[in-house]
mmCIF file of C-alpha atoms in Angstrom:
data_model
loop_
_atom_site.group_PDB
_atom_site.id
_atom_site.type_symbol
_atom_site.label_atom_id
_atom_site.label_comp_id
_atom_site.label_asym_id
_atom_site.label_seq_id
_atom_site.Cartn_x
_atom_site.Cartn_y
_atom_site.Cartn_z
ATOM 1 C CA MET A 1043 5.647 21.041 -17.697
ATOM 2 C CA VAL A 1044 4.166 17.632 -18.455
ATOM 3 C CA ASN A 1045 6.684 14.992 -19.490
ATOM 4 C CA SER A 1046 6.618 13.599 -23.044
ATOM 5 C CA ILE A 1047 6.223 10.151 -21.461
ATOM 6 C CA LEU A 1048 2.476 10.798 -21.676
ATOM 7 C CA LYS A 1049 2.441 10.321 -25.437
ATOM 8 C CA ASP A 1050 3.012 6.581 -24.921
ATOM 9 C CA LEU A 1051 0.024 6.086 -22.614
ATOM 10 C CA VAL A 1052 -3.220 4.224 -23.206
ATOM 11 C CA VAL A 1053 -5.816 5.783 -20.890
ATOM 12 C CA LEU A 1054 -9.341 4.663 -20.033
ATOM 13 C CA TYR A 1055 -11.473 7.709 -19.186
ATOM 14 C CA VAL A 1056 -14.778 7.037 -17.403
ATOM 15 C CA GLU A 1057 -17.170 9.981 -16.990
ATOM 16 C CA ASP A 1058 -20.972 10.201 -17.215
ATOM 17 C CA GLN A 1059 -21.206 13.983 -17.654
ATOM 18 C CA LYS A 1060 -21.081 14.662 -21.402
ATOM 19 C CA ASP A 1061 -19.747 18.238 -21.186
ATOM 20 C CA ALA A 1062 -16.890 17.265 -18.865
ATOM 21 C CA GLN A 1063 -16.200 14.183 -20.974
ATOM 22 C CA ASP A 1064 -15.963 16.138 -24.228
ATOM 23 C CA GLU A 1065 -13.675 18.778 -22.735
ATOM 24 C CA LEU A 1066 -11.158 16.307 -21.315
ATOM 25 C CA LYS A 1067 -11.286 13.911 -24.268
ATOM 26 C CA HIS A 1068 -10.223 16.770 -26.533
ATOM 27 C CA VAL A 1069 -7.135 17.294 -24.347
ATOM 28 C CA PHE A 1070 -6.462 13.568 -23.888
ATOM 29 C CA ASP A 1071 -6.598 12.860 -27.633
ATOM 30 C CA ARG A 1072 -3.793 15.381 -28.181
ATOM 31 C CA THR A 1073 -1.754 14.130 -25.222
ATOM 32 C CA PHE A 1074 -1.927 10.333 -25.073
ATOM 33 C CA LYS A 1075 -1.282 7.547 -27.547
ATOM 34 C CA LYS A 1076 -4.883 6.408 -27.158
ATOM 35 C CA THR A 1077 -7.906 7.441 -25.105
ATOM 36 C CA ILE A 1078 -10.768 5.011 -24.513
ATOM 37 C CA VAL A 1079 -13.977 6.664 -23.303
ATOM 38 C CA ALA A 1080 -16.752 5.077 -21.235
ATOM 39 C CA ASN A 1081 -19.984 6.706 -20.034
ATOM 40 C CA ASN A 1082 -20.308 4.851 -16.719
ATOM 41 C CA GLY A 1083 -18.544 2.294 -14.536
ATOM 42 C CA ASP A 1084 -20.254 -0.696 -16.117
ATOM 43 C CA GLU A 1085 -19.189 0.372 -19.612
ATOM 44 C CA GLY A 1086 -15.713 1.205 -18.302
ATOM 45 C CA LEU A 1087 -15.285 -2.296 -16.863
ATOM 46 C CA LYS A 1088 -16.462 -3.917 -20.105
ATOM 47 C CA LYS A 1089 -14.063 -1.855 -22.222
ATOM 48 C CA PHE A 1090 -11.183 -2.591 -19.856
ATOM 49 C CA LEU A 1091 -11.805 -6.347 -20.052
ATOM 50 C CA MET A 1092 -12.253 -6.206 -23.835
ATOM 51 C CA HIS A 1093 -8.837 -4.593 -24.255
ATOM 52 C CA LYS A 1094 -7.185 -6.956 -21.785
ATOM 53 C CA LYS A 1095 -8.592 -9.955 -23.672
ATOM 54 C CA ARG A 1096 -6.902 -8.629 -26.812
ATOM 55 C CA ASN A 1097 -3.561 -8.106 -25.012
ATOM 56 C CA TYR A 1098 -3.917 -4.339 -25.406
ATOM 57 C CA ASN A 1099 -2.945 -3.026 -21.980
ATOM 58 C CA ILE A 1100 -4.453 0.069 -20.398
ATOM 59 C CA ASP A 1101 -1.880 2.022 -18.374
ATOM 60 C CA VAL A 1102 -4.020 4.404 -16.326
ATOM 61 C CA VAL A 1103 -7.754 4.603 -15.570
ATOM 62 C CA VAL A 1104 -9.143 8.104 -14.990
ATOM 63 C CA THR A 1105 -12.612 7.851 -13.487
ATOM 64 C CA ASP A 1106 -15.382 9.804 -11.814
ATOM 65 C CA ILE A 1107 -16.930 8.316 -8.661
ATOM 66 C CA ASN A 1108 -20.674 8.988 -8.712
ATOM 67 C CA MET A 1109 -22.017 7.390 -11.909
ATOM 68 C CA PRO A 1110 -25.075 5.318 -12.913
ATOM 69 C CA LYS A 1111 -25.063 1.506 -13.232
ATOM 70 C CA LEU A 1112 -21.680 1.090 -11.509
ATOM 71 C CA ASN A 1113 -19.879 3.803 -9.550
ATOM 72 C CA GLY A 1114 -16.169 4.493 -9.874
ATOM 73 C CA ILE A 1115 -15.156 2.822 -6.600
ATOM 74 C CA ASP A 1116 -16.988 -0.421 -7.421
ATOM 75 C CA MET A 1117 -15.582 -0.387 -10.965
ATOM 76 C CA ILE A 1118 -12.045 -0.112 -9.557
ATOM 77 C CA LYS A 1119 -12.716 -3.077 -7.259
ATOM 78 C CA GLU A 1120 -13.770 -5.167 -10.270
ATOM 79 C CA VAL A 1121 -10.872 -4.050 -12.479
ATOM 80 C CA LYS A 1122 -8.346 -4.934 -9.770
ATOM 81 C CA LYS A 1123 -9.627 -8.526 -9.773
ATOM 82 C CA TYR A 1124 -8.201 -8.837 -13.291
ATOM 83 C CA ASP A 1125 -5.219 -6.467 -13.156
ATOM 84 C CA LYS A 1126 -3.563 -5.464 -9.884
ATOM 85 C CA ASP A 1127 -0.955 -3.283 -11.599
ATOM 86 C CA VAL A 1128 -3.135 -0.753 -13.424
ATOM 87 C CA LYS A 1129 -3.121 2.711 -11.824
ATOM 88 C CA PHE A 1130 -6.158 4.878 -11.057
ATOM 89 C CA VAL A 1131 -6.751 8.625 -10.865
ATOM 90 C CA LEU A 1132 -10.110 9.846 -9.521
ATOM 91 C CA THR A 1133 -11.855 12.967 -10.790
ATOM 92 C CA THR A 1134 -14.593 13.865 -8.356
ATOM 93 C CA ALA A 1135 -16.751 16.577 -6.848
ATOM 94 C CA HIS A 1136 -16.945 14.516 -3.656
ATOM 95 C CA THR A 1137 -14.840 15.167 -0.583
ATOM 96 C CA ASP A 1138 -16.764 12.583 1.453
ATOM 97 C CA PRO A 1139 -14.269 10.864 3.802
ATOM 98 C CA GLU A 1140 -15.943 7.512 3.102
ATOM 99 C CA TYR A 1141 -15.196 7.801 -0.622
ATOM 100 C CA LEU A 1142 -11.646 8.929 0.062
ATOM 101 C CA LEU A 1143 -11.064 6.096 2.544
ATOM 102 C CA ASP A 1144 -12.339 3.549 0.012
ATOM 103 C CA SER A 1145 -10.052 4.972 -2.670
ATOM 104 C CA ILE A 1146 -7.020 4.836 -0.360
ATOM 105 C CA GLU A 1147 -7.749 1.228 0.588
ATOM 106 C CA LEU A 1148 -8.000 0.355 -3.117
ATOM 107 C CA GLY A 1149 -4.609 1.887 -3.834
ATOM 108 C CA VAL A 1150 -5.859 4.786 -5.960
ATOM 109 C CA THR A 1151 -2.778 6.821 -6.869
ATOM 110 C CA ALA A 1152 -4.328 10.292 -6.860
ATOM 111 C CA TYR A 1153 -7.534 12.267 -7.111
ATOM 112 C CA VAL A 1154 -8.408 15.646 -8.600
ATOM 113 C CA THR A 1155 -11.443 17.620 -7.440
ATOM 114 C CA LYS A 1156 -13.874 19.266 -9.844
ATOM 115 C CA PRO A 1157 -13.789 21.746 -11.487
ATOM 116 C CA ILE A 1158 -10.694 20.122 -12.912
ATOM 117 C CA ASN A 1159 -7.385 21.884 -13.413
ATOM 118 C CA ILE A 1160 -6.195 20.152 -16.585
ATOM 119 C CA MET A 1161 -2.467 20.605 -15.978
ATOM 120 C CA GLN A 1162 -2.839 19.238 -12.455
ATOM 121 C CA LEU A 1163 -4.730 16.227 -13.803
ATOM 122 C CA LEU A 1164 -2.056 15.499 -16.424
ATOM 123 C CA GLU A 1165 0.628 15.707 -13.745
ATOM 124 C CA LYS A 1166 -1.308 13.215 -11.588
ATOM 125 C CA ILE A 1167 -1.658 10.849 -14.551
ATOM 126 C CA GLU A 1168 2.066 11.124 -15.259
ATOM 127 C CA TYR A 1169 2.834 10.386 -11.602
ATOM 128 C CA ALA A 1170 0.531 7.346 -11.677
ATOM 129 C CA TYR A 1171 2.199 5.985 -14.810
ATOM 130 C CA LYS A 1172 5.697 6.427 -13.378
ATOM 131 C CA GLN A 1173 4.571 4.475 -10.317
ATOM 132 C CA LYS A 1174 3.399 1.672 -12.600
ATOM 133 C CA ILE A 1175 6.747 1.583 -14.418
ATOM 134 C CA ASP A 1176 8.688 1.559 -11.137
ATOM 135 C CA ASN A 1177 6.489 -1.201 -9.683
ATOM 136 C CA ASP A 1178 6.868 -3.370 -12.784
ATOM 137 C CA LYS A 1179 10.640 -2.991 -12.692
ATOM 138 C CA LEU A 1180 10.845 -3.648 -8.945
ATOM 139 C CA ASN A 1181 8.694 -6.783 -9.240
ATOM 140 C CA ARG A 1182 10.978 -8.170 -11.953
ATOM 141 C CA ILE A 1183 14.041 -7.536 -9.782
ATOM 142 C CA ILE A 1184 12.432 -9.119 -6.711
ATOM 143 C CA ASN A 1185 11.534 -12.203 -8.731
ATOM 144 C CA LYS A 1186 15.123 -12.426 -9.989
ATOM 145 C CA MET A 1187 16.442 -12.156 -6.445
ATOM 146 C CA LYS A 1188 14.138 -14.938 -5.256
ATOM 147 C CA GLU A 1189 15.051 -17.080 -8.242
ATOM 148 C CA HIS A 1190 18.785 -16.807 -7.516
ATOM 149 C CA ASN A 1191 18.478 -16.572 -3.721
ATOM 150 C CA ILE A 1192 20.241 -13.192 -3.719
ATOM 151 C CA LYS A 1193 20.701 -11.406 -0.398
ATOM 152 C CA GLU A 1194 23.740 -9.148 -0.906
ATOM 153 C CA VAL A 1195 23.340 -5.447 -1.820
ATOM 154 C CA GLU A 1196 26.059 -5.660 -4.502
ATOM 155 C CA GLU A 1197 24.201 -8.450 -6.259
ATOM 156 C CA PHE A 1198 20.978 -6.436 -6.091
ATOM 157 C CA PHE A 1199 22.544 -3.487 -7.921
ATOM 158 C CA ASP A 1200 24.098 -5.849 -10.450
ATOM 159 C CA ILE A 1201 20.625 -7.153 -11.290
ATOM 160 C CA LEU A 1202 19.260 -3.599 -11.391
ATOM 161 C CA ASP A 1203 21.933 -2.649 -13.934
ATOM 162 C CA LYS A 1204 21.193 -5.721 -16.063
ATOM 163 C CA GLU A 1205 17.447 -5.023 -15.994
ATOM 164 C CA THR A 1206 18.037 -1.425 -17.092
ATOM 165 C CA LYS A 1207 20.193 -2.556 -20.029
ATOM 166 C CA LYS A 1208 17.612 -5.200 -20.909
ATOM 167 C CA GLU A 1209 14.869 -2.565 -20.991
ATOM 168 C CA GLU A 1210 16.923 -0.417 -23.338
ATOM 169 C CA SER A 1211 17.557 -3.333 -25.704
ATOM 170 C CA ASN A 1212 13.903 -4.386 -25.555
ATOM 171 C CA GLU A 1213 12.765 -1.007 -26.864
ATOM 172 C CA ASN A 1214 13.619 -2.190 -30.395
ATOM 173 C CA LEU A 1215 12.161 -5.309 -32.000
ATOM 174 C CA TYR A 1216 13.741 -6.579 -35.207
ATOM 175 C CA LEU A 1217 11.112 -7.276 -37.872
ATOM 176 C CA SER A 1218 12.682 -8.201 -41.216
ATOM 177 C CA ASP A 1219 14.779 -6.837 -44.104
ATOM 178 C CA GLY A 1220 16.697 -4.534 -41.756
ATOM 179 C CA PHE A 1221 13.576 -2.952 -40.260
ATOM 180 C CA SER A 1222 13.016 -2.665 -36.502
ATOM 181 C CA TYR A 1223 10.162 -1.259 -34.443
ATOM 182 C CA ASN A 1224 10.838 1.071 -31.506
ATOM 183 C CA PHE A 1225 8.146 0.617 -28.850
ATOM 184 C CA LYS A 1226 9.049 3.734 -26.887
ATOM 185 C CA ASN A 1227 8.864 6.205 -29.762
ATOM 186 C CA LYS A 1228 6.372 4.220 -31.893
ATOM 187 C CA VAL A 1229 8.480 4.421 -35.062
ATOM 188 C CA LEU A 1230 10.128 2.099 -37.579
ATOM 189 C CA LEU A 1231 13.912 2.143 -37.886
ATOM 190 C CA LYS A 1232 16.240 1.221 -40.739
ATOM 191 C CA ASP A 1233 19.845 2.219 -41.437
ATOM 192 C CA ASN A 1234 19.741 4.816 -38.629
ATOM 193 C CA LYS A 1235 16.697 6.422 -40.255
ATOM 194 C CA THR A 1236 13.372 6.952 -38.487
ATOM 195 C CA ILE A 1237 10.100 6.200 -40.275
ATOM 196 C CA SER A 1238 7.049 7.738 -38.610
ATOM 197 C CA LEU A 1239 3.717 5.942 -38.300
ATOM 198 C CA VAL A 1240 0.169 7.242 -37.924
ATOM 199 C CA ASN A 1241 -2.112 6.111 -35.103
ATOM 200 C CA GLN A 1242 -3.865 3.215 -36.889
ATOM 201 C CA GLU A 1243 -0.543 1.924 -38.258
ATOM 202 C CA ILE A 1244 0.880 1.854 -34.726
ATOM 203 C CA MET A 1245 -2.171 0.090 -33.289
ATOM 204 C CA LEU A 1246 -2.228 -2.492 -36.061
ATOM 205 C CA LEU A 1247 1.517 -3.188 -36.042
ATOM 206 C CA GLU A 1248 1.617 -3.627 -32.260
ATOM 207 C CA TYR A 1249 -1.386 -5.946 -32.427
ATOM 208 C CA PHE A 1250 0.398 -7.986 -35.099
ATOM 209 C CA ILE A 1251 3.556 -8.074 -32.948
ATOM 210 C CA ASN A 1252 1.616 -9.271 -29.893
ATOM 211 C CA ASN A 1253 0.196 -12.046 -32.066
ATOM 212 C CA SER A 1254 3.177 -12.675 -34.356
ATOM 213 C CA ASN A 1255 3.192 -15.755 -36.574
ATOM 214 C CA LYS A 1256 -0.547 -16.246 -35.939
ATOM 215 C CA ILE A 1257 -3.242 -15.983 -38.590
ATOM 216 C CA LEU A 1258 -5.486 -13.049 -37.663
ATOM 217 C CA SER A 1259 -8.953 -12.737 -39.179
ATOM 218 C CA TYR A 1260 -10.182 -9.578 -40.889
ATOM 219 C CA GLU A 1261 -12.773 -9.103 -38.124
ATOM 220 C CA GLU A 1262 -10.180 -9.386 -35.350
ATOM 221 C CA LEU A 1263 -7.871 -6.872 -37.036
ATOM 222 C CA LEU A 1264 -10.739 -4.452 -37.645
ATOM 223 C CA GLN A 1265 -11.614 -4.609 -33.948
ATOM 224 C CA ALA A 1266 -7.977 -4.007 -33.023
ATOM 225 C CA ILE A 1267 -7.926 -0.635 -34.805
ATOM 226 C CA SER A 1268 -11.521 0.467 -34.312
ATOM 227 C CA ILE A 1269 -12.202 0.346 -30.565
ATOM 228 C CA ASN A 1270 -13.307 3.828 -29.532
ATOM 229 C CA ASN A 1271 -11.643 5.206 -32.643
ATOM 230 C CA SER A 1272 -13.473 7.753 -34.788
ATOM 231 C CA GLU A 1273 -11.478 6.935 -37.918
ATOM 232 C CA ASN A 1274 -13.011 4.868 -40.698
ATOM 233 C CA THR A 1275 -12.556 1.164 -39.994
ATOM 234 C CA SER A 1276 -14.012 -0.647 -42.984
ATOM 235 C CA LEU A 1277 -12.302 -3.641 -44.595
ATOM 236 C CA ASN A 1278 -11.032 -1.294 -47.300
ATOM 237 C CA ASN A 1279 -9.549 0.916 -44.599
ATOM 238 C CA LEU A 1280 -7.814 -2.109 -43.031
ATOM 239 C CA ARG A 1281 -6.292 -2.987 -46.399
ATOM 240 C CA THR A 1282 -5.161 0.620 -46.830
ATOM 241 C CA VAL A 1283 -3.410 0.603 -43.434
ATOM 242 C CA ILE A 1284 -1.685 -2.709 -44.231
ATOM 243 C CA LYS A 1285 -0.638 -1.434 -47.651
ATOM 244 C CA SER A 1286 0.845 1.658 -46.005
ATOM 245 C CA LEU A 1287 2.745 -0.459 -43.437
ATOM 246 C CA ARG A 1288 4.177 -2.618 -46.221
ATOM 247 C CA LYS A 1289 5.217 0.479 -48.136
ATOM 248 C CA LYS A 1290 7.000 1.894 -45.081
ATOM 249 C CA SER A 1291 8.664 -1.424 -44.203
ATOM 250 C CA SER A 1292 9.020 -4.745 -46.003
ATOM 251 C CA LYS A 1293 6.497 -6.037 -48.523
ATOM 252 C CA GLU A 1294 7.015 -9.514 -47.065
ATOM 253 C CA LEU A 1295 6.361 -8.457 -43.459
ATOM 254 C CA ILE A 1296 2.591 -9.009 -43.537
ATOM 255 C CA MET A 1297 1.336 -12.078 -45.374
ATOM 256 C CA ASN A 1298 -2.149 -12.082 -46.919
ATOM 257 C CA LEU A 1299 -4.132 -15.317 -46.684
ATOM 258 C CA SER A 1300 -6.926 -14.751 -49.186
ATOM 259 C CA GLY A 1301 -10.389 -14.986 -47.685
ATOM 260 C CA VAL A 1302 -8.982 -15.680 -44.208
ATOM 261 C CA GLY A 1303 -6.902 -12.780 -42.894
ATOM 262 C CA TYR A 1304 -3.295 -11.688 -42.411
ATOM 263 C CA LYS A 1305 -0.182 -12.924 -40.629
ATOM 264 C CA LEU A 1306 2.917 -11.048 -39.440
ATOM 265 C CA ILE A 1307 6.127 -12.840 -40.390
ATOM 266 C CA LEU A 1308 9.058 -12.121 -38.076
ATOM 267 C CA GLU A 1309 12.560 -13.298 -38.941
#
């Protein structure tokens, strides 16, 4: 059984075969928080960099190998120049040792041969994401140890315990008027009550949070909720999403600057 951790993932899926792409995207859309689709390695690299520029991190890249313009192996090489922590899962019909050797040297977490067993693929993606979480946590602990010149085992576990508690406390971000946002479950909280959010509300609120107390233009906010998203993303739609967020939280949370854009006000 696939862990519910998958519902928090942002996945970049790169595949040039339309039939295979459509079949997996249908599954991915029901499984992950967000699925970004690219038709070849060149497009995959561009979409990865576009999201990174907007501080919208991609957790796992699922990619084919043999594609036009830029193959999967070369795309991975380019992506790793900008983000060494992102994890990769290969979907391929190739069992060529040269391809497999390249993927191992690049640190690809797993590969699934075609025709794809969907449950096996989801399990590989889950495994890749857990590796990313563990690596992030370990790197933070190592940096803490270096910072404090820690060499004793007891001190190591003390830091591990503190980091775990810090992660738990960091799941909730206080907004205003008693409202908090829970990053893990993607919900608003107030007075021990949970307020659910739809996909565009989550994307927009997290983009606001990542750019809190900054004035964000209409165009920038539209891009934040429209990348690879089939939902309507007109200016009227943006206003509707913001109106809905205000209704579910505080009316003062998002400030409107007429003719300019919006700004998230955190207390």
